[in-house]
Amino acid sequence: MAPGPSGWSRGGVAERRRGPASPRPPPAPRGGALRGDVRRRAALHTACVRRGGRAGGGGSKMAPCGRVRSRCPGPALLLLLALAARPALAVPPAAGLQAGPGSNAAGQPAQGAAPGAAGPRGARGGGGGGSGGGWKLSEEAVCREDVVRLCSKHSWANNLAVLECLQDVREPDNEISSDCNHLLWNYKLNLTTDPKFESVAREVCKSTIAEIKECADEPVGKGFLVSCLVDHRGNITEYQCHQYITKMTAIIFSDYRLICGFMDDCKADINLLKCGSIRPGEKDAHSQGEVVACLEKGLVKEAEENDPRVQVSDQCKKAILRVAELSSDDFHLDRHLYFACRDDRERFCENTQAGEGRVYKCLFNHKFEESMSEKCRDALTTRQKLIAQDYKVSYSLAKSCKSDLKKYRCNVENLPRSREARLSYLLMCLESAVHRGRQVSSECQGEMLDYRRMLMEDFSLSPEIILSCLVRGEKGNVGLNCQQALQTLIQETDPGADYRIDRALNEACESVIQTACKHIRSGDPMILSCLMEHLYTEKMVEDCEHRLLELQYFISRDWKLDVVLYRKCQGDASRLCHTHGWNETSELMPPGAVFSCLYRHAYRTEEQGRRLSRECRAEVQRILHQRAMDVKLDPALQDKCMIDLGKWCSEKTETGQELECLQDHLDDLVSDCRDIVGNLTELESEDIQIEALLMRACEPIIQTFCHEVADNQIDSGDLMECLIQNKHQKEMNEKCAIGVTHFQLVQMKDFRFSYKFKMACKEDVLKLCPNIKKKVDVVICLSTTVRNDTLQDAKEHRVSLKCRKQLRVEELEMTEDIRLEPELYEACKSDIKNYCQNVPYGNAQIIECLKEIKKQLSTRCHQKVFKLQETEMMDPELDYTLMRVCKQMIKRFCPEADSKNMLQCLKQNKNSEVMDPKCKQMITKRQITQNTDYRLNPVLRKACKADIPKFCQNILNRAKDDTELEGQVISCLKLKYADQRLSPDCEDQIRVIIQESALDYRLDPQLQMHCSEEISSLCAEEAAAQEQTGQVEECLKVNLLKIKTEMCKKEVLNMLKESKADIFVDPVLHTACALDIKHHCAAIPPGRGRQMSCLMEALEDKRVRLQPECKKRLNDRIEMWSYAAKVAPAEGFSDLAMQVMTSPSKNYILSVITVGICVLFLIGLMCGRITKRVTRELKDR
């Protein structure tokens, strides 16, 4: 064993002893003289100890008695020393060593020194511990009965065997007599003070002394040799010598008063702690191990309670720890623990060989077994606490790590022992070497693992935890000091390097490791990473989940505790974050600060510089992905947002809900919390894989549609963009869709939360929208700028090209869910609740629902929906539903069409045979919407921008902003079309509208509004037809006489009037007369009623034979027109001219008109000549 600085080594002795050895005491008489001799010898020994302590510079430097300046009788070995000195020329040492179990040649009392020897045998002296003749303990009258009762017969001839047998008795029923106790005490005292012990040691340890140079150089006859052998006991390899020293040690450790110097060092402390209540004669004298145990508990209590009233002196502390150190290899030497754990040793460690601390370790491993006795558990805990204060109290640890401690300067002499001797200091020093990639012996690492596990299993072994964690913080939270103490414990035990150190975690997660992490070597640090990756999955069990999060809570607060992270990032951390060594901490650096620094640099662009190495960046991303699942694993977030979590998110306790809740209430959070959540959300926008739960939920869609971007090491927002684009695929599950939508909603709070948008438009936002933060407002600001530049035909756009492209992506994404348009959503919340409560939000279904019930909406919501429709009609690509439903038809019919002309293209191909019915239905819906207001038809609005104010100004004057005109302007333009007064461009657009509405009455808002009752009563069957081809319009025309409502009748008459202007607007007539038009009117261009006039002339011409259906339809139209002329007189000259030209009596009317004009002309001529003659006569006068 390596000598420590406590004074037990050679250098710890103040002075060498002077003078010859004291003479042996004479043999004692029989009977009552025995007790007097015992008292004298005890007094002599006590005086020796006291004088020796003073002479040696104080009890703080305990050493074997031979090291102490004293007139005491003999250099007692601290450990004892030697066997009973044998008589001169008696049995040689070697022979005695083979005399039976535990017998050594030196195990005999010196001649004439037998304590209390009775009769002639006592006078003769002699007698060894072996089988030779001489004084024997077993033959003493005071002990004979106890020996026969308690000791096996074969041991009676060996004094040491009898001594060992009697002093190991603890059961009350088997307690030995008081007189026998005193006899044993006197015997042991003589053994420890006999000067012949050194000569025995030289015989038994001859080869060992030759190997240990320091011991070989000791002077002869002064007792120094024994001290040296004790100090080097751990290096003794010779079996007989080691056995000899070990056996003698057991004698000394049976009573603290036999340990030279201990009494002086700890006398005051024994009284202070009331540990001296056990006195010879009152109780078993060999229970004096209880006194040492009492002092050990006092030492432990002082560290745990920090009570100034209970303080063990420094000298006694060193003595206690040294005694514990010397008893570290053999648990028999710790008398209190030996008796407390004797049965438990048989139960748990029956096959464990004593020596080298093996029994201690075995008992430690079974400490928490249910069948472990409470008194043994307490004794083991006390010893473990001593080990925590001084690692040398553990024989195996001190021996295995001796060279490593020296190599890495973990036991530098100039450091205070109170620091360097602590187990925690040793562990952290050696762990630092391991983490720096230095070589530490496997034996030492094995011992470190055992003691790290020991500290982790029992928090009571860490005094700081006892002191700091007895009182909980407010509201059940752990106090700051307690948290720091626990953090220190985690660093000392370093479970991040080997999960097995945390036994609770190991046991709770065993099944998960066997199934999910079986491909990883046991004890590998990546096991913890594997467990984190399976957190909240089906493979994870609840108990493992709790234990894992408990450990990760502390690991997340000290980046060094993640072994893989530290190994790959220590260079970057030192360079960028100014970190210290592994076992050095900075009080000024808050928890998690280093990792925060690392991830800030991990996501820097190349232009920003100072990026992390590739390995470190990958590791930082791994940690971020794992820790984002729980806010408690983000120290800064938990610290700054604790109040907000309680205020806004007290009911959000499910996995991942806390962060989502904070993001939802971002605007309501306190400033510090808002900044933390904002930074984390901004980080997520760049690397959405940080959202591990979302990634798991979206795995199917990622594997199917986004695997290419998911495999990229640098995300840059591509993966989330892909998920948004595929959010409504059939493979998409509900959890993934909800997660993606939530992220979209969060992005609307700040344009920085959309990484690609932020990177593309950052400069444009600063220049054009400097004070705007919300994403929707930024999008509107930039979109307005782009639109204005486009309308004004600006030579150079103010918004950059890359921003315009990303802006289009953002605009398209916002149309998918009404919640992504906050103003619209807020305006229509009540309407959604009233009319669209059961409609899902996705796929723009809520928006579509509001469009369909637009007339029932509240004024504010109605206005917002109208504005939305106006925007969509100007740019149909923003019409999410149209683009989704007609996606394939757009690819078929409009692959190269401009986005703004997409609807126009679809309308032109609406009646194609291969047109998808769903798409056709959607196109019709949009046509109906457009015809409600000319402002929703950009093409018409542009073509008729001069005609509308000219002919329909009175309607515009009555109109209100943001409300539909219900087709009034378009109806006005239709009438002017019939009068052939529109400009060519406007006429073309109105013709198209008339043609379309002639096929489907729903495209005529005025007709549908005024004739709804007539359609229901007169044309119900036609209106119910799946496809409208003009049946309802024809039905209304046929039933014109039955229509009672004036406004409806007027609309039908307007239809008739419109049909006169162009046969194309009368689909029934046009279909019936298609062949006749081809044969008789092919050369006549359509429009302005030309082809209709051609057919009317052909009808009157008896030489022309029209198709029967055409002829029938033409006659029907003539009758309708005649009736229309009667009930609806011409409103102007144009109407009158049209009625004349289409009248069956056209020739007669024209003849009458011609005759009338001629008569008027003749009258004019005659009147003109008369007035001319009168004028001339007046001039002649």
PDB file of N, CA and C in Angstrom, residues 958-989:
ATOM      1  N   ARG A 958     -74.091  53.276 -56.934  1.00  0.00           N
ATOM      2  CA  ARG A 958     -74.828  52.665 -55.824  1.00  0.00           C
ATOM      3  C   ARG A 958     -74.028  51.578 -55.101  1.00  0.00           C
ATOM      4  N   ALA A 959     -72.940  51.137 -55.696  1.00  0.00           N
ATOM      5  CA  ALA A 959     -72.169  50.001 -55.155  1.00  0.00           C
ATOM      6  C   ALA A 959     -71.351  50.416 -53.935  1.00  0.00           C
ATOM      7  N   LYS A 960     -71.067  49.428 -53.073  1.00  0.00           N
ATOM      8  CA  LYS A 960     -70.230  49.615 -51.893  1.00  0.00           C
ATOM      9  C   LYS A 960     -68.945  48.796 -52.072  1.00  0.00           C
ATOM     10  N   ASP A 961     -67.909  49.305 -51.479  1.00  0.00           N
ATOM     11  CA  ASP A 961     -66.633  48.587 -51.576  1.00  0.00           C
ATOM     12  C   ASP A 961     -66.724  47.233 -50.893  1.00  0.00           C
ATOM     13  N   ASP A 962     -66.005  46.292 -51.443  1.00  0.00           N
ATOM     14  CA  ASP A 962     -65.856  44.944 -50.851  1.00  0.00           C
ATOM     15  C   ASP A 962     -67.164  44.172 -50.780  1.00  0.00           C
ATOM     16  N   THR A 963     -68.153  44.571 -51.550  1.00  0.00           N
ATOM     17  CA  THR A 963     -69.396  43.787 -51.621  1.00  0.00           C
ATOM     18  C   THR A 963     -69.710  43.522 -53.091  1.00  0.00           C
ATOM     19  N   GLU A 964     -70.257  42.339 -53.369  1.00  0.00           N
ATOM     20  CA  GLU A 964     -70.541  41.969 -54.750  1.00  0.00           C
ATOM     21  C   GLU A 964     -71.687  42.803 -55.337  1.00  0.00           C
ATOM     22  N   LEU A 965     -71.603  42.982 -56.621  1.00  0.00           N
ATOM     23  CA  LEU A 965     -72.657  43.707 -57.347  1.00  0.00           C
ATOM     24  C   LEU A 965     -73.704  42.752 -57.880  1.00  0.00           C
ATOM     25  N   GLU A 966     -73.572  41.487 -57.530  1.00  0.00           N
ATOM     26  CA  GLU A 966     -74.531  40.439 -57.901  1.00  0.00           C
ATOM     27  C   GLU A 966     -74.819  40.433 -59.400  1.00  0.00           C
ATOM     28  N   GLY A 967     -73.780  40.650 -60.188  1.00  0.00           N
ATOM     29  CA  GLY A 967     -73.924  40.538 -61.643  1.00  0.00           C
ATOM     30  C   GLY A 967     -74.597  41.706 -62.312  1.00  0.00           C
ATOM     31  N   GLN A 968     -74.833  42.793 -61.599  1.00  0.00           N
ATOM     32  CA  GLN A 968     -75.558  43.918 -62.184  1.00  0.00           C
ATOM     33  C   GLN A 968     -74.779  44.564 -63.330  1.00  0.00           C
ATOM     34  N   VAL A 969     -73.485  44.755 -63.125  1.00  0.00           N
ATOM     35  CA  VAL A 969     -72.673  45.381 -64.173  1.00  0.00           C
ATOM     36  C   VAL A 969     -72.616  44.487 -65.403  1.00  0.00           C
ATOM     37  N   ILE A 970     -72.461  43.196 -65.190  1.00  0.00           N
ATOM     38  CA  ILE A 970     -72.398  42.271 -66.329  1.00  0.00           C
ATOM     39  C   ILE A 970     -73.744  42.243 -67.051  1.00  0.00           C
ATOM     40  N   SER A 971     -74.856  42.298 -66.330  1.00  0.00           N
ATOM     41  CA  SER A 971     -76.187  42.355 -66.977  1.00  0.00           C
ATOM     42  C   SER A 971     -76.330  43.631 -67.795  1.00  0.00           C
ATOM     43  N   CYS A 972     -75.824  44.722 -67.245  1.00  0.00           N
ATOM     44  CA  CYS A 972     -75.848  45.987 -67.974  1.00  0.00           C
ATOM     45  C   CYS A 972     -75.081  45.873 -69.283  1.00  0.00           C
ATOM     46  N   LEU A 973     -73.900  45.263 -69.211  1.00  0.00           N
ATOM     47  CA  LEU A 973     -73.095  45.110 -70.415  1.00  0.00           C
ATOM     48  C   LEU A 973     -73.747  44.164 -71.424  1.00  0.00           C
ATOM     49  N   LYS A 974     -74.475  43.167 -70.917  1.00  0.00           N
ATOM     50  CA  LYS A 974     -75.187  42.247 -71.816  1.00  0.00           C
ATOM     51  C   LYS A 974     -76.218  42.994 -72.655  1.00  0.00           C
ATOM     52  N   LEU A 975     -76.953  43.907 -72.002  1.00  0.00           N
ATOM     53  CA  LEU A 975     -77.966  44.671 -72.731  1.00  0.00           C
ATOM     54  C   LEU A 975     -77.322  45.553 -73.800  1.00  0.00           C
ATOM     55  N   LYS A 976     -76.206  46.145 -73.460  1.00  0.00           N
ATOM     56  CA  LYS A 976     -75.525  46.978 -74.448  1.00  0.00           C
ATOM     57  C   LYS A 976     -74.935  46.136 -75.563  1.00  0.00           C
ATOM     58  N   TYR A 977     -74.611  44.880 -75.215  1.00  0.00           N
ATOM     59  CA  TYR A 977     -74.158  43.955 -76.252  1.00  0.00           C
ATOM     60  C   TYR A 977     -75.269  43.697 -77.253  1.00  0.00           C
ATOM     61  N   ALA A 978     -76.483  43.514 -76.719  1.00  0.00           N
ATOM     62  CA  ALA A 978     -77.635  43.285 -77.611  1.00  0.00           C
ATOM     63  C   ALA A 978     -77.876  44.504 -78.494  1.00  0.00           C
ATOM     64  N   ASP A 979     -77.575  45.676 -77.939  1.00  0.00           N
ATOM     65  CA  ASP A 979     -77.751  46.896 -78.731  1.00  0.00           C
ATOM     66  C   ASP A 979     -76.555  47.171 -79.636  1.00  0.00           C
ATOM     67  N   GLN A 980     -75.543  46.275 -79.551  1.00  0.00           N
ATOM     68  CA  GLN A 980     -74.357  46.397 -80.403  1.00  0.00           C
ATOM     69  C   GLN A 980     -73.647  47.737 -80.207  1.00  0.00           C
ATOM     70  N   ARG A 981     -73.510  48.100 -78.914  1.00  0.00           N
ATOM     71  CA  ARG A 981     -72.910  49.392 -78.623  1.00  0.00           C
ATOM     72  C   ARG A 981     -71.578  49.271 -77.875  1.00  0.00           C
ATOM     73  N   LEU A 982     -71.126  48.039 -77.629  1.00  0.00           N
ATOM     74  CA  LEU A 982     -69.895  47.837 -76.861  1.00  0.00           C
ATOM     75  C   LEU A 982     -68.666  47.914 -77.770  1.00  0.00           C
ATOM     76  N   SER A 983     -67.560  48.203 -77.151  1.00  0.00           N
ATOM     77  CA  SER A 983     -66.283  48.177 -77.882  1.00  0.00           C
ATOM     78  C   SER A 983     -65.966  46.737 -78.262  1.00  0.00           C
ATOM     79  N   PRO A 984     -65.171  46.524 -79.312  1.00  0.00           N
ATOM     80  CA  PRO A 984     -64.909  45.151 -79.781  1.00  0.00           C
ATOM     81  C   PRO A 984     -64.360  44.223 -78.692  1.00  0.00           C
ATOM     82  N   ASP A 985     -63.383  44.704 -77.919  1.00  0.00           N
ATOM     83  CA  ASP A 985     -62.801  43.839 -76.893  1.00  0.00           C
ATOM     84  C   ASP A 985     -63.830  43.478 -75.831  1.00  0.00           C
ATOM     85  N   CYS A 986     -64.583  44.461 -75.414  1.00  0.00           N
ATOM     86  CA  CYS A 986     -65.600  44.201 -74.397  1.00  0.00           C
ATOM     87  C   CYS A 986     -66.693  43.303 -74.955  1.00  0.00           C
ATOM     88  N   GLU A 987     -67.053  43.530 -76.206  1.00  0.00           N
ATOM     89  CA  GLU A 987     -68.086  42.707 -76.835  1.00  0.00           C
ATOM     90  C   GLU A 987     -67.674  41.244 -76.882  1.00  0.00           C
ATOM     91  N   ASP A 988     -66.405  40.992 -77.183  1.00  0.00           N
ATOM     92  CA  ASP A 988     -65.908  39.608 -77.235  1.00  0.00           C
ATOM     93  C   ASP A 988     -66.035  38.932 -75.865  1.00  0.00           C
ATOM     94  N   GLN A 989     -65.675  39.655 -74.829  1.00  0.00           N
ATOM     95  CA  GLN A 989     -65.751  39.079 -73.487  1.00  0.00           C
ATOM     96  C   GLN A 989     -67.189  38.841 -73.051  1.00  0.00           C
TER      97      GLN A 989
END
